[in-house]
Amino acid sequence: MTELHTERLILRRWRESDLGPWAAMNADPQVREHLGDLLTREQSDVSVQRYEAGFDRRGYGWWALEVRATGEFIGFAGLDDTDDDMPFKGVEIGWRLARPAWGRGYATEAARAGLAYGFDTLELPEILAVTTAANVRSQAVMRRIGMTRNPADDFDDPYAPEGPLRPSVLYRIRGGGRR
Ligand SMILES: CC(C)(COP(=O)(O)OP(=O)(O)OC[C@H]1O[C@@H](n2cnc3c(N)ncnc32)[C@H](O)[C@@H]1OP(=O)(O)O)[C@@H](O)C(=O)NCCC(=O)NCCS
């Protein structure tokens, strides 16, 4: 079972006890500001079934994030295959934290573990990251872990509704460029 450990965090498979706090995050307008509609409890639960099926199939995905010192579930971070209709193809890195866990460096710490896994274990040549143009906090994480954006890669997310969630940016990092 793939589990990654950092100084303060564990990236692990999902547990039944994560479902409540996960649903609460997905019903929080601040967490969902750049992601789209709020999720119902059922939609939130189904998302975890999808993540877990991904781990069973290929060994990586959106790991549940736990704070080592307290055992608290605070969100997810990890790697996923890019969606089929995106104008690029590869493995992307991503993160989503509960509001009280922002501003502590947890996303960056988890992301570095995800990059290391992607490059050292999966031997990926490159890792991508995608977010809306307006999601500056997420882009700051991308830059902190050494990813770079070429404006020529900017695109409209085909999965997003017309409006502010559409304009999107793509960040990239190659195996040698890690910090
Ligand atoms: C995107 C998201 C994960 C970023 O979280 P974050 O907490 O801002 O990012 P980091 O974990 O890198 O934390 C960095 C901040 O922690 C601070 N920090 C505090 N203690 C720290 C420590 N020990 N180490 C590093 N940074 C620390 C940094 O100074 C920085 O603060 P700043 O934002 O005031 O500059 C979070 O905003 C989120 O979950 N958003 C909703 C979901 C979402 O949009 N996901 C991305 C979709 S693409």
Tab-separated table of N, CA and C in Angstrom, residues 6-170:
chain	number	residue	atom	x	y	z
A	6	THR	N	5.959	12.767	5.230
A	6	THR	CA	6.791	13.964	5.233
A	6	THR	C	7.028	14.340	6.697
A	7	GLU	N	7.694	15.461	6.900
A	7	GLU	CA	7.983	15.865	8.278
A	7	GLU	C	6.705	15.956	9.124
A	8	ARG	N	5.660	16.577	8.559
A	8	ARG	CA	4.453	16.827	9.358
A	8	ARG	C	3.225	16.054	8.904
A	9	LEU	N	3.324	15.369	7.751
A	9	LEU	CA	2.112	14.818	7.132
A	9	LEU	C	2.265	13.360	6.725
A	10	ILE	N	1.119	12.690	6.620
A	10	ILE	CA	1.065	11.369	5.979
A	10	ILE	C	0.124	11.479	4.786
A	11	LEU	N	0.577	10.996	3.635
A	11	LEU	CA	-0.286	10.885	2.456
A	11	LEU	C	-0.661	9.413	2.382
A	12	ARG	N	-1.941	9.121	2.577
A	12	ARG	CA	-2.348	7.726	2.731
A	12	ARG	C	-3.638	7.452	1.974
A	13	ARG	N	-4.015	6.158	1.935
A	13	ARG	CA	-5.309	5.783	1.342
A	13	ARG	C	-6.437	6.311	2.241
A	14	TRP	N	-7.625	6.390	1.641
A	14	TRP	CA	-8.769	6.992	2.333
A	14	TRP	C	-9.392	6.017	3.326
A	15	ARG	N	-9.947	6.592	4.407
A	15	ARG	CA	-10.646	5.807	5.426
A	15	ARG	C	-12.074	6.307	5.539
A	16	GLU	N	-12.918	5.424	6.063
A	16	GLU	CA	-14.326	5.764	6.311
A	16	GLU	C	-14.439	7.071	7.121
A	17	SER	N	-13.556	7.227	8.098
A	17	SER	CA	-13.647	8.399	8.978
A	17	SER	C	-13.286	9.707	8.269
A	18	ASP	N	-12.712	9.634	7.054
A	18	ASP	CA	-12.390	10.853	6.292
A	18	ASP	C	-13.638	11.436	5.632
A	19	LEU	N	-14.670	10.590	5.439
A	19	LEU	CA	-15.784	10.997	4.579
A	19	LEU	C	-16.541	12.212	5.117
A	20	GLY	N	-16.702	12.277	6.438
A	20	GLY	CA	-17.408	13.417	7.033
A	20	GLY	C	-16.660	14.720	6.814
A	21	PRO	N	-15.395	14.814	7.274
A	21	PRO	CA	-14.650	16.053	7.052
A	21	PRO	C	-14.416	16.363	5.580
A	22	TRP	N	-14.312	15.339	4.744
A	22	TRP	CA	-14.162	15.561	3.296
A	22	TRP	C	-15.435	16.216	2.743
A	23	ALA	N	-16.592	15.725	3.154
A	23	ALA	CA	-17.864	16.298	2.681
A	23	ALA	C	-17.996	17.742	3.162
A	24	ALA	N	-17.547	18.002	4.383
A	24	ALA	CA	-17.628	19.374	4.912
A	24	ALA	C	-16.781	20.321	4.073
A	25	MET	N	-15.592	19.892	3.678
A	25	MET	CA	-14.737	20.712	2.800
A	25	MET	C	-15.409	20.991	1.471
A	26	ASN	N	-16.048	19.951	0.931
A	26	ASN	CA	-16.653	20.076	-0.401
A	26	ASN	C	-17.951	20.872	-0.381
A	27	ALA	N	-18.418	21.184	0.838
A	27	ALA	CA	-19.604	22.043	0.987
A	27	ALA	C	-19.195	23.444	1.428
A	28	ASP	N	-17.895	23.735	1.413
A	28	ASP	CA	-17.385	25.036	1.868
A	28	ASP	C	-17.128	25.933	0.651
A	29	PRO	N	-17.873	27.030	0.518
A	29	PRO	CA	-17.724	27.894	-0.666
A	29	PRO	C	-16.305	28.433	-0.840
A	30	GLN	N	-15.570	28.606	0.254
A	30	GLN	CA	-14.189	29.103	0.109
A	30	GLN	C	-13.286	28.042	-0.523
A	31	VAL	N	-13.461	26.800	-0.111
A	31	VAL	CA	-12.660	25.712	-0.691
A	31	VAL	C	-13.043	25.513	-2.163
A	32	ARG	N	-14.327	25.710	-2.476
A	32	ARG	CA	-14.823	25.423	-3.826
A	32	ARG	C	-14.775	26.637	-4.748
A	33	GLU	N	-14.242	27.764	-4.260
A	33	GLU	CA	-14.301	29.010	-5.046
A	33	GLU	C	-13.821	28.839	-6.486
A	34	HIS	N	-12.746	28.090	-6.681
A	34	HIS	CA	-12.182	27.940	-8.037
A	34	HIS	C	-12.464	26.563	-8.629
A	35	LEU	N	-13.334	25.791	-7.968
A	35	LEU	CA	-13.548	24.405	-8.398
A	35	LEU	C	-14.929	24.167	-8.996
A	36	GLY	N	-15.882	25.053	-8.703
A	36	GLY	CA	-17.232	24.848	-9.230
A	36	GLY	C	-18.234	24.641	-8.118
A	37	ASP	N	-19.368	23.996	-8.458
A	37	ASP	CA	-20.478	23.853	-7.511
A	37	ASP	C	-20.035	23.148	-6.230
A	38	LEU	N	-20.757	23.439	-5.155
A	38	LEU	CA	-20.559	22.686	-3.919
A	38	LEU	C	-21.013	21.245	-4.152
A	39	LEU	N	-20.416	20.303	-3.454
A	39	LEU	CA	-20.801	18.901	-3.620
A	39	LEU	C	-21.750	18.475	-2.503
A	40	THR	N	-22.715	17.625	-2.855
A	40	THR	CA	-23.564	17.014	-1.837
A	40	THR	C	-22.750	15.930	-1.126
A	41	ARG	N	-23.272	15.444	-0.021
A	41	ARG	CA	-22.584	14.364	0.699
A	41	ARG	C	-22.402	13.159	-0.226
A	42	GLU	N	-23.447	12.865	-1.010
A	42	GLU	CA	-23.351	11.694	-1.885
A	42	GLU	C	-22.260	11.885	-2.952
A	43	GLN	N	-22.236	13.055	-3.575
A	43	GLN	CA	-21.201	13.327	-4.587
A	43	GLN	C	-19.808	13.252	-3.972
A	44	SER	N	-19.711	13.761	-2.752
A	44	SER	CA	-18.425	13.752	-2.069
A	44	SER	C	-17.976	12.308	-1.799
A	45	ASP	N	-18.894	11.476	-1.320
A	45	ASP	CA	-18.571	10.066	-1.058
A	45	ASP	C	-18.162	9.348	-2.345
A	46	VAL	N	-18.895	9.624	-3.436
A	46	VAL	CA	-18.597	8.964	-4.717
A	46	VAL	C	-17.198	9.345	-5.200
A	47	SER	N	-16.795	10.597	-4.943
A	47	SER	CA	-15.455	11.018	-5.388
A	47	SER	C	-14.387	10.147	-4.730
A	48	VAL	N	-14.587	9.793	-3.463
A	48	VAL	CA	-13.595	8.958	-2.775
A	48	VAL	C	-13.566	7.544	-3.364
A	49	GLN	N	-14.730	7.033	-3.715
A	49	GLN	CA	-14.755	5.702	-4.368
A	49	GLN	C	-13.944	5.738	-5.660
A	50	ARG	N	-14.049	6.850	-6.387
A	50	ARG	CA	-13.300	6.996	-7.648
A	50	ARG	C	-11.793	7.068	-7.366
A	51	TYR	N	-11.417	7.828	-6.357
A	51	TYR	CA	-9.982	7.938	-6.033
A	51	TYR	C	-9.431	6.574	-5.632
A	52	GLU	N	-10.182	5.866	-4.793
A	52	GLU	CA	-9.710	4.567	-4.317
A	52	GLU	C	-9.600	3.561	-5.465
A	53	ALA	N	-10.538	3.607	-6.405
A	53	ALA	CA	-10.458	2.712	-7.567
A	53	ALA	C	-9.202	3.035	-8.374
A	54	GLY	N	-8.851	4.314	-8.450
A	54	GLY	CA	-7.632	4.730	-9.161
A	54	GLY	C	-6.391	4.149	-8.502
A	55	PHE	N	-6.342	4.200	-7.158
A	55	PHE	CA	-5.188	3.623	-6.448
A	55	PHE	C	-5.089	2.122	-6.732
A	56	ASP	N	-6.246	1.428	-6.700
A	56	ASP	CA	-6.227	-0.021	-6.935
A	56	ASP	C	-5.702	-0.333	-8.339
A	57	ARG	N	-6.059	0.519	-9.290
A	57	ARG	CA	-5.729	0.269	-10.699
A	57	ARG	C	-4.262	0.558	-10.996
A	58	ARG	N	-3.719	1.676	-10.429
A	58	ARG	CA	-2.385	2.100	-10.907
A	58	ARG	C	-1.462	2.554	-9.787
A	59	GLY	N	-1.932	2.549	-8.534
A	59	GLY	CA	-1.012	2.776	-7.408
A	59	GLY	C	-0.803	4.204	-6.993
A	60	TYR	N	-1.328	5.161	-7.733
A	60	TYR	CA	-1.219	6.562	-7.305
A	60	TYR	C	-2.553	7.254	-7.495
A	61	GLY	N	-2.672	8.459	-6.950
A	61	GLY	CA	-3.935	9.188	-7.054
A	61	GLY	C	-3.939	10.343	-6.071
A	62	TRP	N	-5.139	10.772	-5.660
A	62	TRP	CA	-5.263	11.836	-4.654
A	62	TRP	C	-5.223	11.175	-3.278
A	63	TRP	N	-4.050	11.225	-2.628
A	63	TRP	CA	-3.918	10.646	-1.286
A	63	TRP	C	-4.652	11.506	-0.264
A	64	ALA	N	-5.290	10.850	0.718
A	64	ALA	CA	-5.830	11.578	1.869
A	64	ALA	C	-4.654	12.108	2.678
A	65	LEU	N	-4.804	13.320	3.205
A	65	LEU	CA	-3.717	13.979	3.951
A	65	LEU	C	-4.047	13.993	5.427
A	66	GLU	N	-3.111	13.498	6.216
A	66	GLU	CA	-3.296	13.451	7.670
A	66	GLU	C	-2.137	14.171	8.348
A	67	VAL	N	-2.453	14.961	9.358
A	67	VAL	CA	-1.410	15.620	10.149
A	67	VAL	C	-0.858	14.594	11.142
A	68	ARG	N	0.437	14.352	11.060
A	68	ARG	CA	1.040	13.288	11.886
A	68	ARG	C	0.833	13.532	13.376
A	69	ALA	N	0.999	14.768	13.811
A	69	ALA	CA	0.968	15.044	15.252
A	69	ALA	C	-0.409	14.818	15.867
A	70	THR	N	-1.466	15.013	15.078
A	70	THR	CA	-2.815	14.973	15.649
A	70	THR	C	-3.694	13.868	15.057
A	71	GLY	N	-3.299	13.302	13.911
A	71	GLY	CA	-4.139	12.323	13.235
A	71	GLY	C	-5.290	12.948	12.466
A	72	GLU	N	-5.313	14.289	12.410
A	72	GLU	CA	-6.428	14.992	11.769
A	72	GLU	C	-6.367	14.864	10.242
A	73	PHE	N	-7.531	14.603	9.616
A	73	PHE	CA	-7.651	14.619	8.157
A	73	PHE	C	-7.812	16.065	7.704
A	74	ILE	N	-6.993	16.501	6.730
A	74	ILE	CA	-7.080	17.911	6.308
A	74	ILE	C	-7.311	18.102	4.812
A	75	GLY	N	-7.462	17.002	4.051
A	75	GLY	CA	-7.716	17.196	2.618
A	75	GLY	C	-6.991	16.170	1.783
A	76	PHE	N	-6.594	16.571	0.567
A	76	PHE	CA	-5.853	15.623	-0.271
A	76	PHE	C	-4.716	16.296	-1.004
A	77	ALA	N	-3.799	15.469	-1.474
A	77	ALA	CA	-2.749	15.911	-2.401
A	77	ALA	C	-2.291	14.675	-3.152
A	78	GLY	N	-1.791	14.890	-4.355
A	78	GLY	CA	-1.281	13.727	-5.070
A	78	GLY	C	-1.178	13.926	-6.553
A	79	LEU	N	-1.268	12.807	-7.241
A	79	LEU	CA	-1.030	12.750	-8.678
A	79	LEU	C	-2.212	12.091	-9.357
A	80	ASP	N	-2.538	12.557	-10.558
A	80	ASP	CA	-3.644	11.951	-11.306
A	80	ASP	C	-3.347	12.088	-12.794
A	81	ASP	N	-3.969	11.209	-13.582
A	81	ASP	CA	-3.841	11.355	-15.033
A	81	ASP	C	-4.702	12.541	-15.461
A	82	THR	N	-4.219	13.328	-16.400
A	82	THR	CA	-5.012	14.470	-16.853
A	82	THR	C	-6.287	13.972	-17.544
A	83	ASP	N	-7.337	14.775	-17.472
A	83	ASP	CA	-8.613	14.385	-18.085
A	83	ASP	C	-8.481	14.323	-19.607
A	84	ASP	N	-9.267	13.425	-20.185
A	84	ASP	CA	-9.118	13.117	-21.615
A	84	ASP	C	-9.275	14.313	-22.542
A	85	ASP	N	-10.186	15.233	-22.218
A	85	ASP	CA	-10.468	16.318	-23.168
A	85	ASP	C	-9.607	17.556	-22.954
A	86	MET	N	-8.605	17.446	-22.102
A	86	MET	CA	-7.706	18.589	-21.915
A	86	MET	C	-6.773	18.707	-23.132
A	87	PRO	N	-6.302	19.925	-23.408
A	87	PRO	CA	-5.424	20.087	-24.579
A	87	PRO	C	-3.976	19.671	-24.308
A	88	PHE	N	-3.768	18.755	-23.370
A	88	PHE	CA	-2.433	18.225	-23.057
A	88	PHE	C	-2.670	16.880	-22.385
A	89	LYS	N	-1.631	16.097	-22.304
A	89	LYS	CA	-1.784	14.756	-21.733
A	89	LYS	C	-0.601	14.451	-20.826
A	90	GLY	N	-0.857	13.818	-19.702
A	90	GLY	CA	0.237	13.465	-18.807
A	90	GLY	C	-0.285	13.197	-17.416
A	91	VAL	N	0.589	13.375	-16.424
A	91	VAL	CA	0.207	13.204	-15.020
A	91	VAL	C	0.268	14.577	-14.360
A	92	GLU	N	-0.801	14.912	-13.645
A	92	GLU	CA	-0.845	16.211	-12.972
A	92	GLU	C	-0.739	16.033	-11.465
A	93	ILE	N	-0.212	17.077	-10.828
A	93	ILE	CA	-0.148	17.103	-9.372
A	93	ILE	C	-1.217	18.084	-8.887
A	94	GLY	N	-1.802	17.788	-7.700
A	94	GLY	CA	-2.859	18.674	-7.204
A	94	GLY	C	-3.010	18.584	-5.699
A	95	TRP	N	-3.855	19.459	-5.151
A	95	TRP	CA	-4.014	19.588	-3.699
A	95	TRP	C	-5.337	20.265	-3.393
A	96	ARG	N	-5.906	19.932	-2.267
A	96	ARG	CA	-7.136	20.598	-1.782
A	96	ARG	C	-7.158	20.450	-0.271
A	97	LEU	N	-7.152	21.572	0.423
A	97	LEU	CA	-7.093	21.530	1.882
A	97	LEU	C	-8.327	22.185	2.503
A	98	ALA	N	-8.713	21.698	3.677
A	98	ALA	CA	-9.766	22.345	4.460
A	98	ALA	C	-9.271	23.739	4.868
A	99	ARG	N	-10.192	24.682	4.926
A	99	ARG	CA	-9.830	26.084	5.157
A	99	ARG	C	-8.900	26.299	6.369
A	100	PRO	N	-9.163	25.649	7.523
A	100	PRO	CA	-8.276	25.893	8.676
A	100	PRO	C	-6.845	25.401	8.448
A	101	ALA	N	-6.621	24.572	7.433
A	101	ALA	CA	-5.269	24.034	7.183
A	101	ALA	C	-4.480	24.880	6.179
A	102	TRP	N	-5.083	25.948	5.662
A	102	TRP	CA	-4.350	26.828	4.747
A	102	TRP	C	-3.329	27.652	5.546
A	103	GLY	N	-2.300	28.122	4.844
A	103	GLY	CA	-1.358	29.068	5.453
A	103	GLY	C	-0.349	28.436	6.388
A	104	ARG	N	-0.145	27.136	6.276
A	104	ARG	CA	0.840	26.449	7.132
A	104	ARG	C	1.904	25.720	6.333
A	105	GLY	N	1.845	25.846	5.014
A	105	GLY	CA	2.837	25.160	4.186
A	105	GLY	C	2.529	23.690	3.956
A	106	TYR	N	1.343	23.233	4.352
A	106	TYR	CA	1.024	21.807	4.204
A	106	TYR	C	0.910	21.389	2.732
A	107	ALA	N	0.301	22.242	1.904
A	107	ALA	CA	0.123	21.864	0.495
A	107	ALA	C	1.489	21.726	-0.184
A	108	THR	N	2.372	22.667	0.095
A	108	THR	CA	3.707	22.630	-0.507
A	108	THR	C	4.483	21.403	-0.027
A	109	GLU	N	4.371	21.111	1.264
A	109	GLU	CA	5.081	19.949	1.819
A	109	GLU	C	4.573	18.644	1.191
A	110	ALA	N	3.263	18.523	1.072
A	110	ALA	CA	2.688	17.315	0.465
A	110	ALA	C	3.041	17.241	-1.018
A	111	ALA	N	3.029	18.402	-1.682
A	111	ALA	CA	3.311	18.429	-3.121
A	111	ALA	C	4.736	17.967	-3.400
A	112	ARG	N	5.665	18.352	-2.543
A	112	ARG	CA	7.061	17.933	-2.763
A	112	ARG	C	7.165	16.402	-2.678
A	113	ALA	N	6.409	15.807	-1.738
A	113	ALA	CA	6.417	14.340	-1.634
A	113	ALA	C	5.795	13.720	-2.886
A	114	GLY	N	4.751	14.364	-3.410
A	114	GLY	CA	4.112	13.872	-4.634
A	114	GLY	C	5.054	13.945	-5.828
A	115	LEU	N	5.778	15.054	-5.933
A	115	LEU	CA	6.740	15.193	-7.042
A	115	LEU	C	7.817	14.115	-6.945
A	116	ALA	N	8.333	13.919	-5.724
A	116	ALA	CA	9.397	12.925	-5.539
A	116	ALA	C	8.896	11.545	-5.955
A	117	TYR	N	7.668	11.233	-5.577
A	117	TYR	CA	7.109	9.931	-5.947
A	117	TYR	C	6.966	9.817	-7.467
A	118	GLY	N	6.482	10.896	-8.070
A	118	GLY	CA	6.280	10.890	-9.523
A	118	GLY	C	7.581	10.733	-10.291
A	119	PHE	N	8.606	11.424	-9.840
A	119	PHE	CA	9.873	11.365	-10.573
A	119	PHE	C	10.706	10.136	-10.199
A	120	ASP	N	10.792	9.841	-8.906
A	120	ASP	CA	11.714	8.785	-8.474
A	120	ASP	C	11.105	7.393	-8.607
A	121	THR	N	9.815	7.261	-8.286
A	121	THR	CA	9.200	5.927	-8.306
A	121	THR	C	8.503	5.661	-9.641
A	122	LEU	N	7.695	6.617	-10.088
A	122	LEU	CA	6.980	6.397	-11.355
A	122	LEU	C	7.867	6.707	-12.565
A	123	GLU	N	8.986	7.393	-12.312
A	123	GLU	CA	9.930	7.752	-13.370
A	123	GLU	C	9.276	8.546	-14.495
A	124	LEU	N	8.424	9.486	-14.094
A	124	LEU	CA	7.785	10.353	-15.082
A	124	LEU	C	8.816	11.357	-15.597
A	125	PRO	N	8.777	11.686	-16.884
A	125	PRO	CA	9.701	12.699	-17.395
A	125	PRO	C	9.275	14.104	-16.991
A	126	GLU	N	7.963	14.285	-16.804
A	126	GLU	CA	7.420	15.629	-16.553
A	126	GLU	C	6.135	15.502	-15.739
A	127	ILE	N	5.866	16.503	-14.887
A	127	ILE	CA	4.599	16.546	-14.148
A	127	ILE	C	3.940	17.886	-14.431
A	128	LEU	N	2.616	17.868	-14.611
A	128	LEU	CA	1.843	19.054	-14.957
A	128	LEU	C	1.009	19.494	-13.760
A	129	ALA	N	0.533	20.730	-13.788
A	129	ALA	CA	-0.458	21.186	-12.806
A	129	ALA	C	-1.360	22.196	-13.495
A	130	VAL	N	-2.628	22.137	-13.125
A	130	VAL	CA	-3.646	22.916	-13.807
A	130	VAL	C	-4.504	23.629	-12.776
A	131	THR	N	-4.828	24.886	-13.026
A	131	THR	CA	-5.830	25.550	-12.192
A	131	THR	C	-6.437	26.720	-12.959
A	132	THR	N	-7.442	27.337	-12.370
A	132	THR	CA	-8.022	28.506	-13.018
A	132	THR	C	-7.026	29.661	-12.937
A	133	ALA	N	-7.119	30.572	-13.888
A	133	ALA	CA	-6.213	31.718	-13.910
A	133	ALA	C	-6.346	32.507	-12.612
A	134	ALA	N	-7.545	32.491	-12.011
A	134	ALA	CA	-7.798	33.295	-10.808
A	134	ALA	C	-7.304	32.639	-9.521
A	135	ASN	N	-6.929	31.376	-9.562
A	135	ASN	CA	-6.564	30.670	-8.324
A	135	ASN	C	-5.089	30.927	-7.986
A	136	VAL	N	-4.857	32.103	-7.413
A	136	VAL	CA	-3.471	32.522	-7.164
A	136	VAL	C	-2.818	31.704	-6.047
A	137	ARG	N	-3.597	31.252	-5.075
A	137	ARG	CA	-3.001	30.452	-3.988
A	137	ARG	C	-2.452	29.140	-4.531
A	138	SER	N	-3.215	28.525	-5.419
A	138	SER	CA	-2.749	27.257	-5.974
A	138	SER	C	-1.526	27.480	-6.868
A	139	GLN	N	-1.559	28.564	-7.643
A	139	GLN	CA	-0.394	28.853	-8.497
A	139	GLN	C	0.850	29.163	-7.655
A	140	ALA	N	0.650	29.744	-6.480
A	140	ALA	CA	1.795	30.015	-5.609
A	140	ALA	C	2.436	28.701	-5.155
A	141	VAL	N	1.599	27.682	-4.880
A	141	VAL	CA	2.149	26.372	-4.524
A	141	VAL	C	2.964	25.829	-5.703
A	142	MET	N	2.394	25.948	-6.896
A	142	MET	CA	3.095	25.446	-8.098
A	142	MET	C	4.474	26.087	-8.230
A	143	ARG	N	4.516	27.394	-8.043
A	143	ARG	CA	5.810	28.091	-8.175
A	143	ARG	C	6.770	27.696	-7.051
A	144	ARG	N	6.215	27.545	-5.822
A	144	ARG	CA	7.089	27.185	-4.691
A	144	ARG	C	7.790	25.846	-4.901
A	145	ILE	N	7.121	24.935	-5.596
A	145	ILE	CA	7.754	23.620	-5.801
A	145	ILE	C	8.541	23.583	-7.105
A	146	GLY	N	8.739	24.747	-7.719
A	146	GLY	CA	9.636	24.828	-8.870
A	146	GLY	C	8.974	24.681	-10.226
A	147	MET	N	7.629	24.746	-10.268
A	147	MET	CA	6.942	24.611	-11.557
A	147	MET	C	6.918	25.967	-12.264
A	148	THR	N	6.849	25.920	-13.572
A	148	THR	CA	6.824	27.169	-14.334
A	148	THR	C	5.664	27.160	-15.327
A	149	ARG	N	5.198	28.371	-15.634
A	149	ARG	CA	4.071	28.546	-16.550
A	149	ARG	C	4.550	29.261	-17.808
A	150	ASN	N	4.201	28.704	-18.942
A	150	ASN	CA	4.403	29.382	-20.212
A	150	ASN	C	3.040	29.902	-20.655
A	151	PRO	N	2.854	31.225	-20.770
A	151	PRO	CA	1.533	31.758	-21.134
A	151	PRO	C	0.980	31.154	-22.427
A	152	ALA	N	1.880	30.645	-23.271
A	152	ALA	CA	1.412	30.013	-24.519
A	152	ALA	C	0.596	28.753	-24.224
A	153	ASP	N	0.742	28.190	-22.998
A	153	ASP	CA	-0.018	26.995	-22.608
A	153	ASP	C	-1.379	27.332	-21.990
A	154	ASP	N	-1.668	28.617	-21.739
A	154	ASP	CA	-2.964	28.980	-21.140
A	154	ASP	C	-4.092	28.420	-22.014
A	155	PHE	N	-5.189	28.019	-21.382
A	155	PHE	CA	-6.253	27.375	-22.155
A	155	PHE	C	-7.597	27.584	-21.467
A	156	ASP	N	-8.677	27.286	-22.193
A	156	ASP	CA	-10.013	27.309	-21.599
A	156	ASP	C	-10.376	25.886	-21.204
A	157	ASP	N	-10.716	25.689	-19.923
A	157	ASP	CA	-11.035	24.350	-19.421
A	157	ASP	C	-12.353	23.868	-20.047
A	158	PRO	N	-12.292	22.827	-20.852
A	158	PRO	CA	-13.515	22.362	-21.536
A	158	PRO	C	-14.544	21.783	-20.577
A	159	TYR	N	-14.125	21.444	-19.353
A	159	TYR	CA	-15.053	20.868	-18.365
A	159	TYR	C	-15.747	21.951	-17.534
A	160	ALA	N	-15.274	23.192	-17.630
A	160	ALA	CA	-15.826	24.264	-16.788
A	160	ALA	C	-16.981	24.961	-17.498
A	161	PRO	N	-17.950	25.471	-16.728
A	161	PRO	CA	-19.033	26.246	-17.338
A	161	PRO	C	-18.492	27.580	-17.864
A	162	GLU	N	-19.233	28.198	-18.788
A	162	GLU	CA	-18.860	29.542	-19.247
A	162	GLU	C	-18.696	30.439	-18.034
A	163	GLY	N	-17.682	31.279	-18.016
A	163	GLY	CA	-17.518	32.184	-16.880
A	163	GLY	C	-16.119	32.113	-16.318
A	164	PRO	N	-15.973	32.588	-15.068
A	164	PRO	CA	-14.630	32.763	-14.507
A	164	PRO	C	-13.857	31.462	-14.260
A	165	LEU	N	-14.551	30.322	-14.243
A	165	LEU	CA	-13.829	29.068	-14.000
A	165	LEU	C	-13.162	28.532	-15.262
A	166	ARG	N	-13.466	29.163	-16.411
A	166	ARG	CA	-12.938	28.634	-17.681
A	166	ARG	C	-11.482	28.963	-17.963
A	167	PRO	N	-11.092	30.239	-17.890
A	167	PRO	CA	-9.691	30.551	-18.223
A	167	PRO	C	-8.752	29.841	-17.265
A	168	SER	N	-7.843	29.054	-17.804
A	168	SER	CA	-7.011	28.186	-16.971
A	168	SER	C	-5.557	28.289	-17.373
A	169	VAL	N	-4.706	27.878	-16.441
A	169	VAL	CA	-3.265	27.931	-16.691
A	169	VAL	C	-2.663	26.550	-16.466
A	170	LEU	N	-1.568	26.315	-17.150
A	170	LEU	CA	-0.858	25.044	-17.051
A	170	LEU	C	0.558	25.319	-16.575
